[in-house]
Amino acid sequence: MPNLPFSLVVIAHNEGLNIARCLDSVPLAADKLVVDSGSTDDTIAVAQAHGARVVHQDWLGFGPQRNFASTQAAHDWILVLDADEFLSPELAAQLEKELPALMASAKAGAWLRRRTWLMGAPMRWYRPMVGERMARLYHRGRARWTDARVHESLRFDGETVEFKAPFNHVDNPSLVHKQLKVLRYSELKALDWRDKRRPVYMWLTPLVYLSSFIKDYLLRLAFLDGWRGFIIAQTAASYAIYKRMRYYEMQHNPPSIDAAHRKLAHHELEH
């Protein structure tokens, strides 16, 4: 494939097992950039061996980290992937054919579709994991990531297009990884709520759990994916209430913020 004047940008931390697959799936990018936040495994060496530049940046939170990464790209047009994501051959071929015209236009960017694999197989029915619509390709002068610590989003300033072929996401390699991610993401979300002085209504917690489970298991068709669907719906519902419980604890026991930060940081250093 020819090199096209855009940058593949990946933010990473201890992604030595995934980063090569991600980088190799985008052979048409003239620039590959990995912004590393202090990996203790072989992420940096693997990334460099697979053609990427590596820039270090201490962790800022997802939104600020992505905005920093945008400033380090060699080109204005940027494709963002996470380390556990990779282009399908179909999407790579579609980008090779259609991306030059997009980059020559005044459009702000493009929406992509993400297909997720869970427990070793693709999800077939659960809507957020089958063709999820995501903003991942953009001109850095016409789009910006929100400053949220977690669940950041890309805001376009202009017209967009959409590519139909999917890119792939291999979800957490085990439920242990998933639960650890829930802990980290909950901490970041609760801190965002604290900064915004969001009220917390603990009496709603049982209703939040029930409505979240019903939404994912029934309305989003997780039940059609069998026990994997049940597990993902239960995990989503648990996350919905845990971050609220953690925020409640932050309000009533502020020293728990530093204690949790030290514990999570210690875990990251160990692994």
mmCIF file of C-alpha atoms in Angstrom:
data_model
loop_
_atom_site.group_PDB
_atom_site.id
_atom_site.type_symbol
_atom_site.label_atom_id
_atom_site.label_comp_id
_atom_site.label_asym_id
_atom_site.label_seq_id
_atom_site.Cartn_x
_atom_site.Cartn_y
_atom_site.Cartn_z
ATOM 1 C CA MET A 1 0.000 0.000 0.000
ATOM 2 C CA PRO A 2 1.202 3.558 -0.664
ATOM 3 C CA ASN A 3 2.054 5.851 2.234
ATOM 4 C CA LEU A 4 -0.578 8.559 2.609
ATOM 5 C CA PRO A 5 0.123 11.841 4.451
ATOM 6 C CA PHE A 6 -1.741 11.107 7.668
ATOM 7 C CA SER A 7 -0.674 10.026 11.160
ATOM 8 C CA LEU A 8 -1.762 6.933 13.048
ATOM 9 C CA VAL A 9 -1.833 7.962 16.719
ATOM 10 C CA VAL A 10 -2.001 5.486 19.615
ATOM 11 C CA ILE A 11 -1.894 6.290 23.328
ATOM 12 C CA ALA A 12 -0.473 3.375 25.283
ATOM 13 C CA HIS A 13 0.632 2.041 28.643
ATOM 14 C CA ASN A 14 1.952 -1.513 29.023
ATOM 15 C CA GLU A 15 0.522 -2.659 25.682
ATOM 16 C CA GLY A 16 3.434 -4.821 24.546
ATOM 17 C CA LEU A 17 1.121 -7.718 23.683
ATOM 18 C CA ASN A 18 -1.164 -5.618 21.454
ATOM 19 C CA ILE A 19 0.761 -2.725 19.953
ATOM 20 C CA ALA A 20 2.393 -4.582 17.036
ATOM 21 C CA ARG A 21 -0.935 -5.824 15.656
ATOM 22 C CA CYS A 22 -2.388 -2.325 15.900
ATOM 23 C CA LEU A 23 0.525 -0.623 14.123
ATOM 24 C CA ASP A 24 0.877 -3.266 11.421
ATOM 25 C CA SER A 25 -2.803 -2.997 10.503
ATOM 26 C CA VAL A 26 -2.272 0.528 9.086
ATOM 27 C CA PRO A 27 0.453 0.118 6.462
ATOM 28 C CA LEU A 28 -0.718 3.159 4.495
ATOM 29 C CA ALA A 29 0.065 5.717 7.254
ATOM 30 C CA ALA A 30 3.123 7.854 6.492
ATOM 31 C CA ASP A 31 3.555 8.520 10.219
ATOM 32 C CA LYS A 32 2.931 6.236 13.189
ATOM 33 C CA LEU A 33 3.053 7.798 16.636
ATOM 34 C CA VAL A 34 2.758 6.100 20.030
ATOM 35 C CA VAL A 35 2.350 8.367 23.050
ATOM 36 C CA ASP A 36 3.458 6.288 26.022
ATOM 37 C CA SER A 37 2.644 7.225 29.618
ATOM 38 C CA GLY A 38 5.379 5.234 31.319
ATOM 39 C CA SER A 39 5.195 1.596 30.262
ATOM 40 C CA THR A 40 7.242 -0.884 32.279
ATOM 41 C CA ASP A 41 6.925 -3.716 29.748
ATOM 42 C CA ASP A 42 8.331 -3.831 26.192
ATOM 43 C CA THR A 43 5.724 -1.514 24.649
ATOM 44 C CA ILE A 44 8.277 1.079 23.550
ATOM 45 C CA ALA A 45 10.699 -1.412 22.001
ATOM 46 C CA VAL A 46 7.924 -3.253 20.151
ATOM 47 C CA ALA A 47 6.404 -0.006 18.877
ATOM 48 C CA GLN A 48 9.743 1.215 17.565
ATOM 49 C CA ALA A 49 10.437 -2.148 15.946
ATOM 50 C CA HIS A 50 7.140 -1.834 14.078
ATOM 51 C CA GLY A 51 7.840 1.594 12.651
ATOM 52 C CA ALA A 52 6.438 3.964 15.246
ATOM 53 C CA ARG A 53 7.873 7.077 16.821
ATOM 54 C CA VAL A 54 7.444 7.018 20.592
ATOM 55 C CA VAL A 55 6.861 10.149 22.673
ATOM 56 C CA HIS A 56 6.592 10.042 26.459
ATOM 57 C CA GLN A 57 3.858 11.945 28.270
ATOM 58 C CA ASP A 58 2.830 11.367 31.878
ATOM 59 C CA TRP A 59 -0.819 10.434 32.084
ATOM 60 C CA LEU A 60 -3.149 13.430 31.774
ATOM 61 C CA GLY A 61 -6.499 11.670 31.472
ATOM 62 C CA PHE A 62 -7.937 10.276 28.242
ATOM 63 C CA GLY A 63 -9.157 13.521 26.678
ATOM 64 C CA PRO A 64 -6.100 15.654 27.493
ATOM 65 C CA GLN A 65 -3.764 12.792 26.558
ATOM 66 C CA ARG A 66 -5.383 12.499 23.124
ATOM 67 C CA ASN A 67 -5.235 16.261 22.586
ATOM 68 C CA PHE A 68 -1.548 16.238 23.489
ATOM 69 C CA ALA A 69 -0.993 13.353 21.061
ATOM 70 C CA SER A 70 -2.665 15.347 18.295
ATOM 71 C CA THR A 71 -0.061 18.076 18.701
ATOM 72 C CA GLN A 72 2.763 15.548 18.254
ATOM 73 C CA ALA A 73 1.513 14.065 14.980
ATOM 74 C CA ALA A 74 3.522 14.770 11.853
ATOM 75 C CA HIS A 75 0.414 15.396 9.735
ATOM 76 C CA ASP A 76 -2.830 17.327 10.167
ATOM 77 C CA TRP A 77 -4.967 14.307 9.320
ATOM 78 C CA ILE A 78 -5.017 11.797 12.170
ATOM 79 C CA LEU A 79 -6.372 8.276 12.615
ATOM 80 C CA VAL A 80 -6.737 7.299 16.278
ATOM 81 C CA LEU A 81 -6.695 3.677 17.404
ATOM 82 C CA ASP A 82 -6.304 2.153 20.845
ATOM 83 C CA ALA A 83 -3.596 -0.462 21.226
ATOM 84 C CA ASP A 84 -6.170 -3.277 21.398
ATOM 85 C CA GLU A 85 -7.785 -2.154 18.130
ATOM 86 C CA PHE A 86 -6.740 -2.789 14.541
ATOM 87 C CA LEU A 87 -8.019 -2.142 11.029
ATOM 88 C CA SER A 88 -9.754 -4.894 9.116
ATOM 89 C CA PRO A 89 -8.329 -5.537 5.631
ATOM 90 C CA GLU A 90 -11.640 -4.243 4.257
ATOM 91 C CA LEU A 91 -11.325 -0.905 6.026
ATOM 92 C CA ALA A 92 -7.650 -0.556 5.097
ATOM 93 C CA ALA A 93 -8.608 -1.037 1.436
ATOM 94 C CA GLN A 94 -11.463 1.456 1.711
ATOM 95 C CA LEU A 95 -9.186 4.056 3.294
ATOM 96 C CA GLU A 96 -6.585 3.563 0.565
ATOM 97 C CA LYS A 97 -9.245 4.244 -2.042
ATOM 98 C CA GLU A 98 -11.248 7.055 -0.422
ATOM 99 C CA LEU A 99 -8.963 8.810 2.061
ATOM 100 C CA PRO A 100 -7.061 10.961 -0.484
ATOM 101 C CA ALA A 101 -10.286 12.682 -1.545
ATOM 102 C CA LEU A 102 -11.294 13.248 2.085
ATOM 103 C CA MET A 103 -7.922 14.780 2.946
ATOM 104 C CA ALA A 104 -8.173 17.094 -0.059
ATOM 105 C CA SER A 105 -11.588 18.344 1.084
ATOM 106 C CA ALA A 106 -12.616 20.885 3.708
ATOM 107 C CA LYS A 107 -14.399 18.241 5.802
ATOM 108 C CA ALA A 108 -13.571 17.853 9.483
ATOM 109 C CA GLY A 109 -13.253 14.083 9.619
ATOM 110 C CA ALA A 110 -14.968 10.731 9.432
ATOM 111 C CA TRP A 111 -16.925 8.251 11.499
ATOM 112 C CA LEU A 112 -15.778 4.638 11.622
ATOM 113 C CA ARG A 113 -17.559 1.452 12.689
ATOM 114 C CA ARG A 114 -16.077 -0.756 15.426
ATOM 115 C CA ARG A 115 -16.613 -4.514 15.759
ATOM 116 C CA THR A 116 -15.728 -6.015 19.159
ATOM 117 C CA TRP A 117 -14.450 -9.470 20.047
ATOM 118 C CA LEU A 118 -15.237 -10.749 23.554
ATOM 119 C CA MET A 119 -14.001 -13.975 25.116
ATOM 120 C CA GLY A 120 -12.329 -15.013 21.890
ATOM 121 C CA ALA A 121 -15.220 -14.465 19.462
ATOM 122 C CA PRO A 122 -16.994 -11.496 17.857
ATOM 123 C CA MET A 123 -20.230 -10.310 19.403
ATOM 124 C CA ARG A 124 -23.047 -10.960 16.960
ATOM 125 C CA TRP A 125 -26.035 -9.029 18.309
ATOM 126 C CA TYR A 126 -25.170 -6.706 21.210
ATOM 127 C CA ARG A 127 -25.562 -3.331 19.554
ATOM 128 C CA PRO A 128 -22.671 -1.372 21.178
ATOM 129 C CA MET A 129 -20.256 -4.098 20.082
ATOM 130 C CA VAL A 130 -21.571 -4.647 16.552
ATOM 131 C CA GLY A 131 -20.855 -1.755 14.212
ATOM 132 C CA GLU A 132 -20.502 0.853 16.958
ATOM 133 C CA ARG A 133 -20.207 4.298 15.341
ATOM 134 C CA MET A 134 -17.094 6.122 16.535
ATOM 135 C CA ALA A 135 -15.293 9.345 15.635
ATOM 136 C CA ARG A 136 -11.678 8.333 15.021
ATOM 137 C CA LEU A 137 -10.434 10.084 11.858
ATOM 138 C CA TYR A 138 -10.055 13.861 11.773
ATOM 139 C CA HIS A 139 -8.195 16.974 10.731
ATOM 140 C CA ARG A 140 -6.634 18.357 13.917
ATOM 141 C CA GLY A 141 -7.522 21.912 12.972
ATOM 142 C CA ARG A 142 -11.197 20.999 12.647
ATOM 143 C CA ALA A 143 -11.795 18.715 15.630
ATOM 144 C CA ARG A 144 -10.818 18.367 19.279
ATOM 145 C CA TRP A 145 -11.209 15.800 22.028
ATOM 146 C CA THR A 146 -13.205 16.769 25.094
ATOM 147 C CA ASP A 147 -11.178 17.182 28.289
ATOM 148 C CA ALA A 148 -12.920 14.369 30.170
ATOM 149 C CA ARG A 149 -10.646 12.076 32.174
ATOM 150 C CA VAL A 150 -12.545 9.069 30.768
ATOM 151 C CA HIS A 151 -15.275 8.498 28.158
ATOM 152 C CA GLU A 152 -13.881 11.359 26.122
ATOM 153 C CA SER A 153 -15.379 12.168 22.732
ATOM 154 C CA LEU A 154 -14.153 13.831 19.566
ATOM 155 C CA ARG A 155 -16.042 17.001 18.617
ATOM 156 C CA PHE A 156 -16.022 17.884 14.921
ATOM 157 C CA ASP A 157 -16.131 21.470 13.692
ATOM 158 C CA GLY A 158 -17.483 20.868 10.212
ATOM 159 C CA GLU A 159 -18.984 18.242 7.940
ATOM 160 C CA THR A 160 -18.051 14.578 8.184
ATOM 161 C CA VAL A 161 -18.273 11.369 6.193
ATOM 162 C CA GLU A 162 -18.601 7.735 7.262
ATOM 163 C CA PHE A 163 -16.660 4.609 6.335
ATOM 164 C CA LYS A 164 -18.732 1.438 6.492
ATOM 165 C CA ALA A 165 -16.048 -1.256 6.702
ATOM 166 C CA PRO A 166 -15.256 -2.033 10.359
ATOM 167 C CA PHE A 167 -12.182 -1.847 12.466
ATOM 168 C CA ASN A 168 -11.728 -4.469 15.167
ATOM 169 C CA HIS A 169 -11.516 -4.244 18.944
ATOM 170 C CA VAL A 170 -10.331 -7.154 21.060
ATOM 171 C CA ASP A 171 -11.935 -6.517 24.433
ATOM 172 C CA ASN A 172 -10.193 -7.328 27.704
ATOM 173 C CA PRO A 173 -8.353 -10.676 27.553
ATOM 174 C CA SER A 174 -10.043 -11.816 30.780
ATOM 175 C CA LEU A 175 -12.738 -10.756 33.218
ATOM 176 C CA VAL A 176 -9.938 -9.923 35.639
ATOM 177 C CA HIS A 177 -8.693 -7.288 33.174
ATOM 178 C CA LYS A 178 -12.259 -6.044 32.730
ATOM 179 C CA GLN A 179 -12.821 -5.588 36.459
ATOM 180 C CA LEU A 180 -9.528 -3.742 36.871
ATOM 181 C CA LYS A 181 -10.547 -1.427 34.040
ATOM 182 C CA VAL A 182 -13.894 -0.836 35.773
ATOM 183 C CA LEU A 183 -11.996 0.254 38.893
ATOM 184 C CA ARG A 184 -9.761 2.647 36.951
ATOM 185 C CA TYR A 185 -12.543 4.107 34.811
ATOM 186 C CA SER A 186 -14.828 4.531 37.825
ATOM 187 C CA GLU A 187 -12.110 6.460 39.630
ATOM 188 C CA LEU A 188 -11.667 8.824 36.680
ATOM 189 C CA LYS A 189 -15.407 9.327 36.184
ATOM 190 C CA ALA A 190 -15.960 10.011 39.882
ATOM 191 C CA LEU A 191 -13.182 12.615 39.823
ATOM 192 C CA ASP A 192 -14.817 14.313 36.837
ATOM 193 C CA TRP A 193 -18.126 14.401 38.746
ATOM 194 C CA ARG A 194 -16.344 15.834 41.773
ATOM 195 C CA ASP A 195 -14.831 18.629 39.677
ATOM 196 C CA LYS A 196 -18.270 19.466 38.304
ATOM 197 C CA ARG A 197 -19.851 19.243 41.798
ATOM 198 C CA ARG A 198 -22.428 16.843 40.496
ATOM 199 C CA PRO A 199 -25.016 15.796 43.116
ATOM 200 C CA VAL A 200 -25.264 12.118 44.017
ATOM 201 C CA TYR A 201 -28.569 10.423 44.804
ATOM 202 C CA MET A 202 -27.763 7.071 46.362
ATOM 203 C CA TRP A 203 -31.431 6.148 46.678
ATOM 204 C CA LEU A 204 -31.479 5.840 42.879
ATOM 205 C CA THR A 205 -28.712 3.213 42.866
ATOM 206 C CA PRO A 206 -30.946 0.094 42.693
ATOM 207 C CA LEU A 207 -32.965 1.678 39.886
ATOM 208 C CA VAL A 208 -29.778 2.596 38.042
ATOM 209 C CA TYR A 209 -28.579 -1.016 38.219
ATOM 210 C CA LEU A 210 -31.898 -2.407 37.027
ATOM 211 C CA SER A 211 -32.388 0.086 34.200
ATOM 212 C CA SER A 212 -28.801 -0.361 32.990
ATOM 213 C CA PHE A 213 -29.118 -4.142 32.928
ATOM 214 C CA ILE A 214 -32.452 -4.058 31.104
ATOM 215 C CA LYS A 215 -31.139 -1.538 28.584
ATOM 216 C CA ASP A 216 -28.136 -3.676 27.659
ATOM 217 C CA TYR A 217 -29.571 -7.153 28.061
ATOM 218 C CA LEU A 218 -32.918 -6.576 26.369
ATOM 219 C CA LEU A 219 -33.032 -3.310 24.427
ATOM 220 C CA ARG A 220 -29.486 -3.614 23.069
ATOM 221 C CA LEU A 221 -29.986 -7.326 22.338
ATOM 222 C CA ALA A 222 -27.217 -8.715 24.550
ATOM 223 C CA PHE A 223 -29.470 -11.692 25.386
ATOM 224 C CA LEU A 224 -29.067 -12.940 21.809
ATOM 225 C CA ASP A 225 -25.331 -13.413 22.445
ATOM 226 C CA GLY A 226 -26.041 -16.024 25.136
ATOM 227 C CA TRP A 227 -24.072 -16.072 28.357
ATOM 228 C CA ARG A 228 -21.510 -13.645 26.953
ATOM 229 C CA GLY A 229 -24.352 -11.188 26.534
ATOM 230 C CA PHE A 230 -25.496 -11.748 30.103
ATOM 231 C CA ILE A 231 -21.963 -11.168 31.378
ATOM 232 C CA ILE A 232 -21.508 -7.928 29.447
ATOM 233 C CA ALA A 233 -24.901 -6.595 30.590
ATOM 234 C CA GLN A 234 -24.161 -7.480 34.221
ATOM 235 C CA THR A 235 -20.718 -5.879 34.009
ATOM 236 C CA ALA A 236 -22.171 -2.679 32.524
ATOM 237 C CA ALA A 237 -24.824 -2.481 35.234
ATOM 238 C CA SER A 238 -22.235 -3.057 37.956
ATOM 239 C CA TYR A 239 -20.056 -0.285 36.517
ATOM 240 C CA ALA A 240 -23.046 2.082 36.443
ATOM 241 C CA ILE A 241 -23.560 1.752 40.198
ATOM 242 C CA TYR A 242 -19.958 1.273 41.341
ATOM 243 C CA LYS A 243 -18.851 4.667 40.013
ATOM 244 C CA ARG A 244 -21.739 6.245 41.925
ATOM 245 C CA MET A 245 -20.795 4.442 45.119
ATOM 246 C CA ARG A 246 -17.188 5.499 44.675
ATOM 247 C CA TYR A 247 -18.216 9.125 44.135
ATOM 248 C CA TYR A 248 -20.328 8.947 47.287
ATOM 249 C CA GLU A 249 -17.287 7.675 49.183
ATOM 250 C CA MET A 250 -15.130 10.514 47.820
ATOM 251 C CA GLN A 251 -17.619 13.039 49.152
ATOM 252 C CA HIS A 252 -17.867 11.458 52.590
ATOM 253 C CA ASN A 253 -14.255 10.342 52.983
ATOM 254 C CA PRO A 254 -11.944 12.596 50.924
ATOM 255 C CA PRO A 255 -8.729 10.861 52.106
ATOM 256 C CA SER A 256 -9.911 7.810 50.175
ATOM 257 C CA ILE A 257 -9.004 9.647 46.947
ATOM 258 C CA ASP A 258 -5.278 9.626 47.654
ATOM 259 C CA ALA A 259 -5.438 6.125 49.133
ATOM 260 C CA ALA A 260 -7.100 4.766 45.993
ATOM 261 C CA HIS A 261 -4.666 6.634 43.745
ATOM 262 C CA ARG A 262 -1.704 5.073 45.540
ATOM 263 C CA LYS A 263 -3.229 1.597 45.335
ATOM 264 C CA LEU A 264 -3.996 1.840 41.624
ATOM 265 C CA ALA A 265 -0.562 3.323 40.885
ATOM 266 C CA HIS A 266 1.107 0.515 42.873
ATOM 267 C CA HIS A 267 -0.817 -2.062 40.861
ATOM 268 C CA GLU A 268 0.285 -0.467 37.589
ATOM 269 C CA LEU A 269 3.941 -0.549 38.702
ATOM 270 C CA GLU A 270 3.654 -4.208 39.664
ATOM 271 C CA HIS A 271 2.261 -5.101 36.281
#
